[in-house]
Amino acid sequence: PGNFYGRVTLNGMKSDPETGKKYLNKGDTLSIVLQMINGYAPYQALITWGDGEKTEQDNLEKNEFTFDHRYNSSGTMEIVISITDKHGKQFIATIPIQIK
């Protein structure tokens, strides 16, 4: 079926003044905003947050949605986002983040 495009925005990240690298403090909440560019609603979302937690949602009717997750552990995490539209096309993104 192929793929469609999406835009991912991470809100809540801090920036290390020495290295310029972005990170999130342990205990803070990361907010992910997903904008689907050329897919067709309704969407199914599966987000693996990298700390053992997952978020699944079906029947997302809009082309933009927000997911929040609070990190209670530290280290390097890998967020895997998988969105499937009504035609079975997918948007997949893998985002590494640092939790301090």
Coordinates of N, CA, C and O in Angstrom, one line a residue:
P1 N 0.8 -1.2 0.0 CA 0.0 0.0 0.0 C 0.8 1.3 0.0 O 0.3 2.3 -0.4
G2 N 2.1 1.3 0.5 CA 2.9 2.5 0.4 C 2.8 3.3 1.7 O 2.2 2.8 2.7
N3 N 3.3 4.5 1.6 CA 3.4 5.3 2.8 C 2.8 6.7 2.5 O 2.5 7.1 1.4
F4 N 2.6 7.5 3.6 CA 2.2 8.9 3.5 C 3.1 9.7 4.4 O 3.9 9.1 5.1
Y5 N 3.0 11.0 4.4 CA 3.9 11.8 5.1 C 3.3 12.3 6.4 O 2.1 12.5 6.4
G6 N 4.2 12.6 7.3 CA 3.7 13.2 8.6 C 4.8 14.1 9.1 O 6.0 14.0 8.7
R7 N 4.4 15.0 10.0 CA 5.4 15.9 10.6 C 5.3 15.7 12.1 O 4.2 15.6 12.7
V8 N 6.4 15.5 12.8 CA 6.5 15.2 14.2 C 7.1 16.4 14.9 O 8.2 16.9 14.5
T9 N 6.4 16.9 16.0 CA 7.0 18.0 16.8 C 7.1 17.5 18.2 O 6.1 17.0 18.7
L10 N 8.2 17.7 18.8 CA 8.4 17.3 20.2 C 8.4 18.5 21.1 O 9.2 19.5 20.9
N11 N 7.5 18.6 22.1 CA 7.4 19.7 23.0 C 7.8 19.3 24.4 O 7.4 18.2 24.8
G12 N 8.5 20.1 25.1 CA 8.9 19.8 26.4 C 10.4 19.5 26.6 O 10.9 19.4 27.7
M13 N 11.1 19.4 25.4 CA 12.5 19.1 25.5 C 13.3 20.3 25.9 O 13.0 21.5 25.6
K14 N 14.4 20.1 26.6 CA 15.3 21.2 27.0 C 16.6 21.1 26.1 O 16.8 20.1 25.5
S15 N 17.4 22.1 26.1 CA 18.6 22.2 25.3 C 19.8 22.3 26.2 O 19.8 23.3 27.1
D16 N 20.8 21.5 26.1 CA 22.0 21.6 26.9 C 22.9 22.8 26.4 O 23.2 22.8 25.2
P17 N 23.1 23.8 27.2 CA 23.8 25.0 26.7 C 25.3 24.7 26.2 O 25.8 25.4 25.4
E18 N 25.9 23.6 26.8 CA 27.3 23.3 26.3 C 27.3 22.6 25.0 O 28.1 22.8 24.2
T19 N 26.5 21.6 24.9 CA 26.5 20.7 23.7 C 25.5 21.0 22.6 O 25.6 20.7 21.5
G20 N 24.4 21.7 23.1 CA 23.3 22.0 22.1 C 22.4 20.9 21.9 O 21.4 21.0 21.2
K21 N 22.7 19.7 22.6 CA 21.8 18.5 22.4 C 20.5 18.7 23.2 O 20.5 19.3 24.3
K22 N 19.5 18.1 22.7 CA 18.2 18.2 23.4 C 18.0 17.0 24.3 O 18.5 15.9 24.0
Y23 N 17.3 17.3 25.4 CA 17.1 16.2 26.4 C 15.8 16.5 27.1 O 15.2 17.6 27.0
L24 N 15.3 15.5 27.9 CA 14.1 15.7 28.7 C 14.5 15.3 30.1 O 15.3 14.4 30.3
N25 N 14.1 16.0 31.1 CA 14.4 15.7 32.5 C 13.5 14.5 32.9 O 12.3 14.5 32.6
K26 N 14.1 13.6 33.7 CA 13.3 12.5 34.3 C 12.1 13.1 35.1 O 12.3 14.0 35.9
G27 N 11.0 12.5 34.9 CA 9.8 13.0 35.6 C 9.0 14.0 34.8 O 7.9 14.4 35.2
D28 N 9.6 14.6 33.7 CA 8.9 15.5 32.9 C 8.0 14.8 31.9 O 8.2 13.6 31.6
T29 N 7.1 15.5 31.3 CA 6.2 15.0 30.3 C 6.6 15.5 28.9 O 6.8 16.7 28.7
L30 N 6.7 14.5 28.0 CA 7.0 14.9 26.6 C 5.7 14.9 25.9 O 4.8 14.0 26.0
S31 N 5.5 15.9 25.0 CA 4.3 16.0 24.2 C 4.7 15.9 22.8 O 5.6 16.6 22.3
I32 N 4.1 14.9 22.1 CA 4.3 14.7 20.7 C 3.1 15.2 19.9 O 2.0 14.8 20.1
V33 N 3.4 16.1 18.9 CA 2.3 16.6 18.0 C 2.6 15.9 16.7 O 3.6 16.1 16.1
L34 N 1.6 15.2 16.2 CA 1.7 14.6 14.9 C 0.7 15.2 13.9 O -0.5 15.3 14.1
Q35 N 1.3 15.6 12.7 CA 0.5 16.2 11.7 C 0.6 15.3 10.5 O 1.7 15.1 9.9
M36 N -0.5 14.7 10.0 CA -0.5 13.8 8.9 C -0.7 14.7 7.6 O -1.7 15.5 7.5
I37 N 0.2 14.6 6.7 CA 0.2 15.4 5.5 C -0.7 14.9 4.4 O -1.6 15.7 3.9
N38 N -0.6 13.7 4.0 CA -1.4 13.3 2.8 C -2.0 11.9 3.0 O -2.1 11.1 2.1
G39 N -2.4 11.6 4.3 CA -3.1 10.4 4.6 C -4.6 10.6 4.7 O -5.0 11.8 4.6
Y40 N -5.3 9.6 5.0 CA -6.8 9.7 5.0 C -7.3 9.2 6.3 O -7.1 8.0 6.7
A41 N -8.0 10.0 7.1 CA -8.7 9.6 8.3 C -9.8 8.6 8.0 O -10.3 8.6 6.9
P42 N -10.1 7.7 9.0 CA -9.6 7.7 10.4 C -8.2 7.0 10.4 O -7.9 6.1 9.6
Y43 N -7.4 7.3 11.4 CA -6.1 6.8 11.6 C -6.0 5.9 12.8 O -6.8 6.0 13.7
Q44 N -5.1 5.0 12.8 CA -4.7 4.2 14.0 C -3.3 4.6 14.3 O -2.4 4.6 13.5
A45 N -3.1 4.8 15.6 CA -1.8 5.2 16.1 C -1.2 4.2 17.1 O -2.0 3.6 17.9
L46 N 0.0 3.8 17.0 CA 0.7 3.0 17.9 C 2.1 3.7 18.2 O 2.8 3.9 17.3
I47 N 2.3 4.1 19.5 CA 3.5 4.8 19.9 C 4.1 3.9 21.0 O 3.5 3.6 22.0
T48 N 5.4 3.5 20.7 CA 6.2 2.8 21.7 C 7.2 3.9 22.2 O 8.0 4.4 21.5
W49 N 7.1 4.2 23.5 CA 7.8 5.3 24.1 C 9.3 5.0 24.4 O 10.0 5.9 24.8
G50 N 9.7 3.7 24.4 CA 11.1 3.4 24.6 C 11.4 3.0 26.1 O 12.5 2.6 26.4
D51 N 10.4 3.2 27.0 CA 10.6 2.8 28.4 C 9.7 1.7 28.8 O 9.4 1.4 29.9
G52 N 9.2 0.9 27.8 CA 8.3 -0.2 28.1 C 6.8 0.2 27.9 O 5.9 -0.7 27.9
E53 N 6.5 1.5 27.9 CA 5.1 1.9 27.7 C 4.7 2.1 26.3 O 5.5 2.4 25.4
K54 N 3.4 1.8 26.0 CA 2.8 2.0 24.7 C 1.5 2.8 24.7 O 0.8 2.7 25.7
T55 N 1.2 3.5 23.7 CA 0.0 4.2 23.5 C -0.6 3.7 22.2 O 0.0 3.7 21.2
E56 N -1.9 3.2 22.3 CA -2.6 2.8 21.1 C -3.9 3.6 21.0 O -4.6 3.6 22.0
Q57 N -4.2 4.1 19.8 CA -5.5 4.7 19.7 C -6.1 4.4 18.3 O -5.3 4.4 17.3
D58 N -7.4 4.2 18.2 CA -8.0 4.0 16.9 C -9.0 5.1 16.6 O -9.4 5.8 17.5
N59 N -9.4 5.2 15.3 CA -10.4 6.1 14.9 C -10.1 7.5 15.2 O -11.0 8.3 15.7
L60 N -8.9 7.9 14.9 CA -8.5 9.3 15.0 C -9.0 10.0 13.8 O -8.6 9.7 12.7
E61 N -9.9 11.0 14.0 CA -10.6 11.6 12.8 C -9.9 12.8 12.2 O -10.2 13.2 11.1
K62 N -9.0 13.4 13.0 CA -8.4 14.6 12.5 C -7.0 14.3 11.9 O -6.6 13.2 12.0
N63 N -6.4 15.3 11.2 CA -5.1 15.1 10.6 C -4.0 15.5 11.6 O -2.8 15.5 11.2
E64 N -4.3 16.0 12.8 CA -3.3 16.4 13.7 C -3.8 15.9 15.1 O -4.9 16.1 15.5
F65 N -2.8 15.3 15.8 CA -3.2 14.8 17.2 C -1.9 14.9 18.0 O -0.8 15.0 17.6
T66 N -2.2 14.9 19.4 CA -1.2 15.1 20.4 C -1.2 13.9 21.3 O -2.3 13.5 21.8
F67 N 0.0 13.5 21.7 CA 0.1 12.4 22.7 C 1.1 12.9 23.7 O 2.1 13.5 23.4
D68 N 0.8 12.6 25.0 CA 1.7 13.0 26.1 C 2.2 11.8 26.8 O 1.4 10.8 27.0
H69 N 3.4 11.8 27.3 CA 4.0 10.7 28.0 C 4.9 11.2 29.1 O 5.8 12.0 28.8
R70 N 4.8 10.7 30.3 CA 5.7 11.1 31.4 C 6.8 10.0 31.5 O 6.5 8.9 31.7
Y71 N 8.0 10.5 31.5 CA 9.2 9.6 31.7 C 9.6 9.5 33.1 O 10.0 10.6 33.7
N72 N 9.6 8.3 33.7 CA 10.0 8.2 35.1 C 11.4 7.4 35.2 O 11.8 7.1 36.3
S73 N 12.0 7.2 34.1 CA 13.3 6.5 34.1 C 14.2 7.4 33.2 O 13.8 8.2 32.4
S74 N 15.5 7.2 33.4 CA 16.5 8.0 32.6 C 17.3 7.1 31.6 O 17.3 5.9 31.7
G75 N 18.0 7.7 30.7 CA 18.8 7.0 29.7 C 18.4 7.4 28.3 O 17.6 8.4 28.1
T76 N 18.9 6.7 27.3 CA 18.6 6.9 25.9 C 17.3 6.1 25.6 O 17.3 4.9 25.8
M77 N 16.3 6.7 25.1 CA 15.1 6.1 24.7 C 14.8 6.2 23.2 O 15.3 7.2 22.6
E78 N 14.1 5.3 22.7 CA 13.8 5.3 21.2 C 12.3 5.3 21.1 O 11.7 4.3 21.4
I79 N 11.7 6.4 20.6 CA 10.3 6.5 20.4 C 10.0 5.9 19.0 O 10.6 6.4 18.0
V80 N 9.1 5.0 18.9 CA 8.7 4.5 17.6 C 7.2 4.8 17.4 O 6.4 4.4 18.2
I81 N 7.0 5.6 16.3 CA 5.6 6.0 16.0 C 5.2 5.3 14.7 O 5.9 5.3 13.7
S82 N 4.0 4.7 14.8 CA 3.4 4.1 13.6 C 2.0 4.5 13.5 O 1.2 4.3 14.3
I83 N 1.7 5.2 12.4 CA 0.3 5.6 12.1 C -0.2 5.0 10.8 O 0.6 4.9 9.8
T84 N -1.3 4.4 10.8 CA -1.9 3.7 9.7 C -3.2 4.4 9.3 O -4.1 4.7 10.2
D85 N -3.3 4.8 8.0 CA -4.6 5.5 7.6 C -5.6 4.5 7.1 O -5.4 3.2 7.1
K86 N -6.8 5.0 6.7 CA -7.9 4.1 6.3 C -7.6 3.2 5.1 O -8.3 2.2 4.9
H87 N -6.6 3.5 4.3 CA -6.3 2.7 3.2 C -5.1 1.7 3.5 O -4.7 1.1 2.6
G88 N -4.7 1.7 4.7 CA -3.6 0.8 5.1 C -2.2 1.4 4.9 O -1.2 0.7 5.1
K89 N -2.2 2.6 4.4 CA -0.8 3.2 4.2 C -0.3 3.7 5.6 O -1.1 3.9 6.5
Q90 N 1.0 3.7 5.7 CA 1.6 4.0 6.9 C 2.6 5.2 7.0 O 3.2 5.5 5.9
F91 N 2.7 5.8 8.1 CA 3.7 6.7 8.4 C 4.5 6.1 9.6 O 3.9 5.8 10.7
I92 N 5.8 6.0 9.5 CA 6.6 5.4 10.6 C 7.8 6.3 10.9 O 8.4 6.8 9.9
A93 N 8.0 6.6 12.1 CA 9.1 7.4 12.5 C 9.8 6.9 13.8 O 9.1 6.3 14.7
T94 N 11.1 6.9 13.8 CA 11.8 6.5 15.0 C 12.6 7.7 15.5 O 13.4 8.3 14.7
I95 N 12.5 8.1 16.7 CA 13.1 9.2 17.3 C 13.9 8.9 18.6 O 13.2 8.5 19.6
P96 N 15.2 9.0 18.5 CA 15.9 8.8 19.8 C 15.9 10.0 20.7 O 16.0 11.2 20.2
I97 N 15.7 9.9 22.0 CA 15.7 11.0 22.9 C 16.5 10.6 24.1 O 16.6 9.4 24.5
Q98 N 17.0 11.6 24.8 CA 17.8 11.5 26.0 C 17.0 11.9 27.2 O 16.5 13.0 27.2
I99 N 16.9 11.1 28.2 CA 16.2 11.4 29.5 C 17.3 11.5 30.5 O 18.1 10.6 30.8
K100 N 17.4 12.7 31.2 CA 18.4 12.9 32.2 C 17.8 12.8 33.6 O 16.7 13.3 33.8

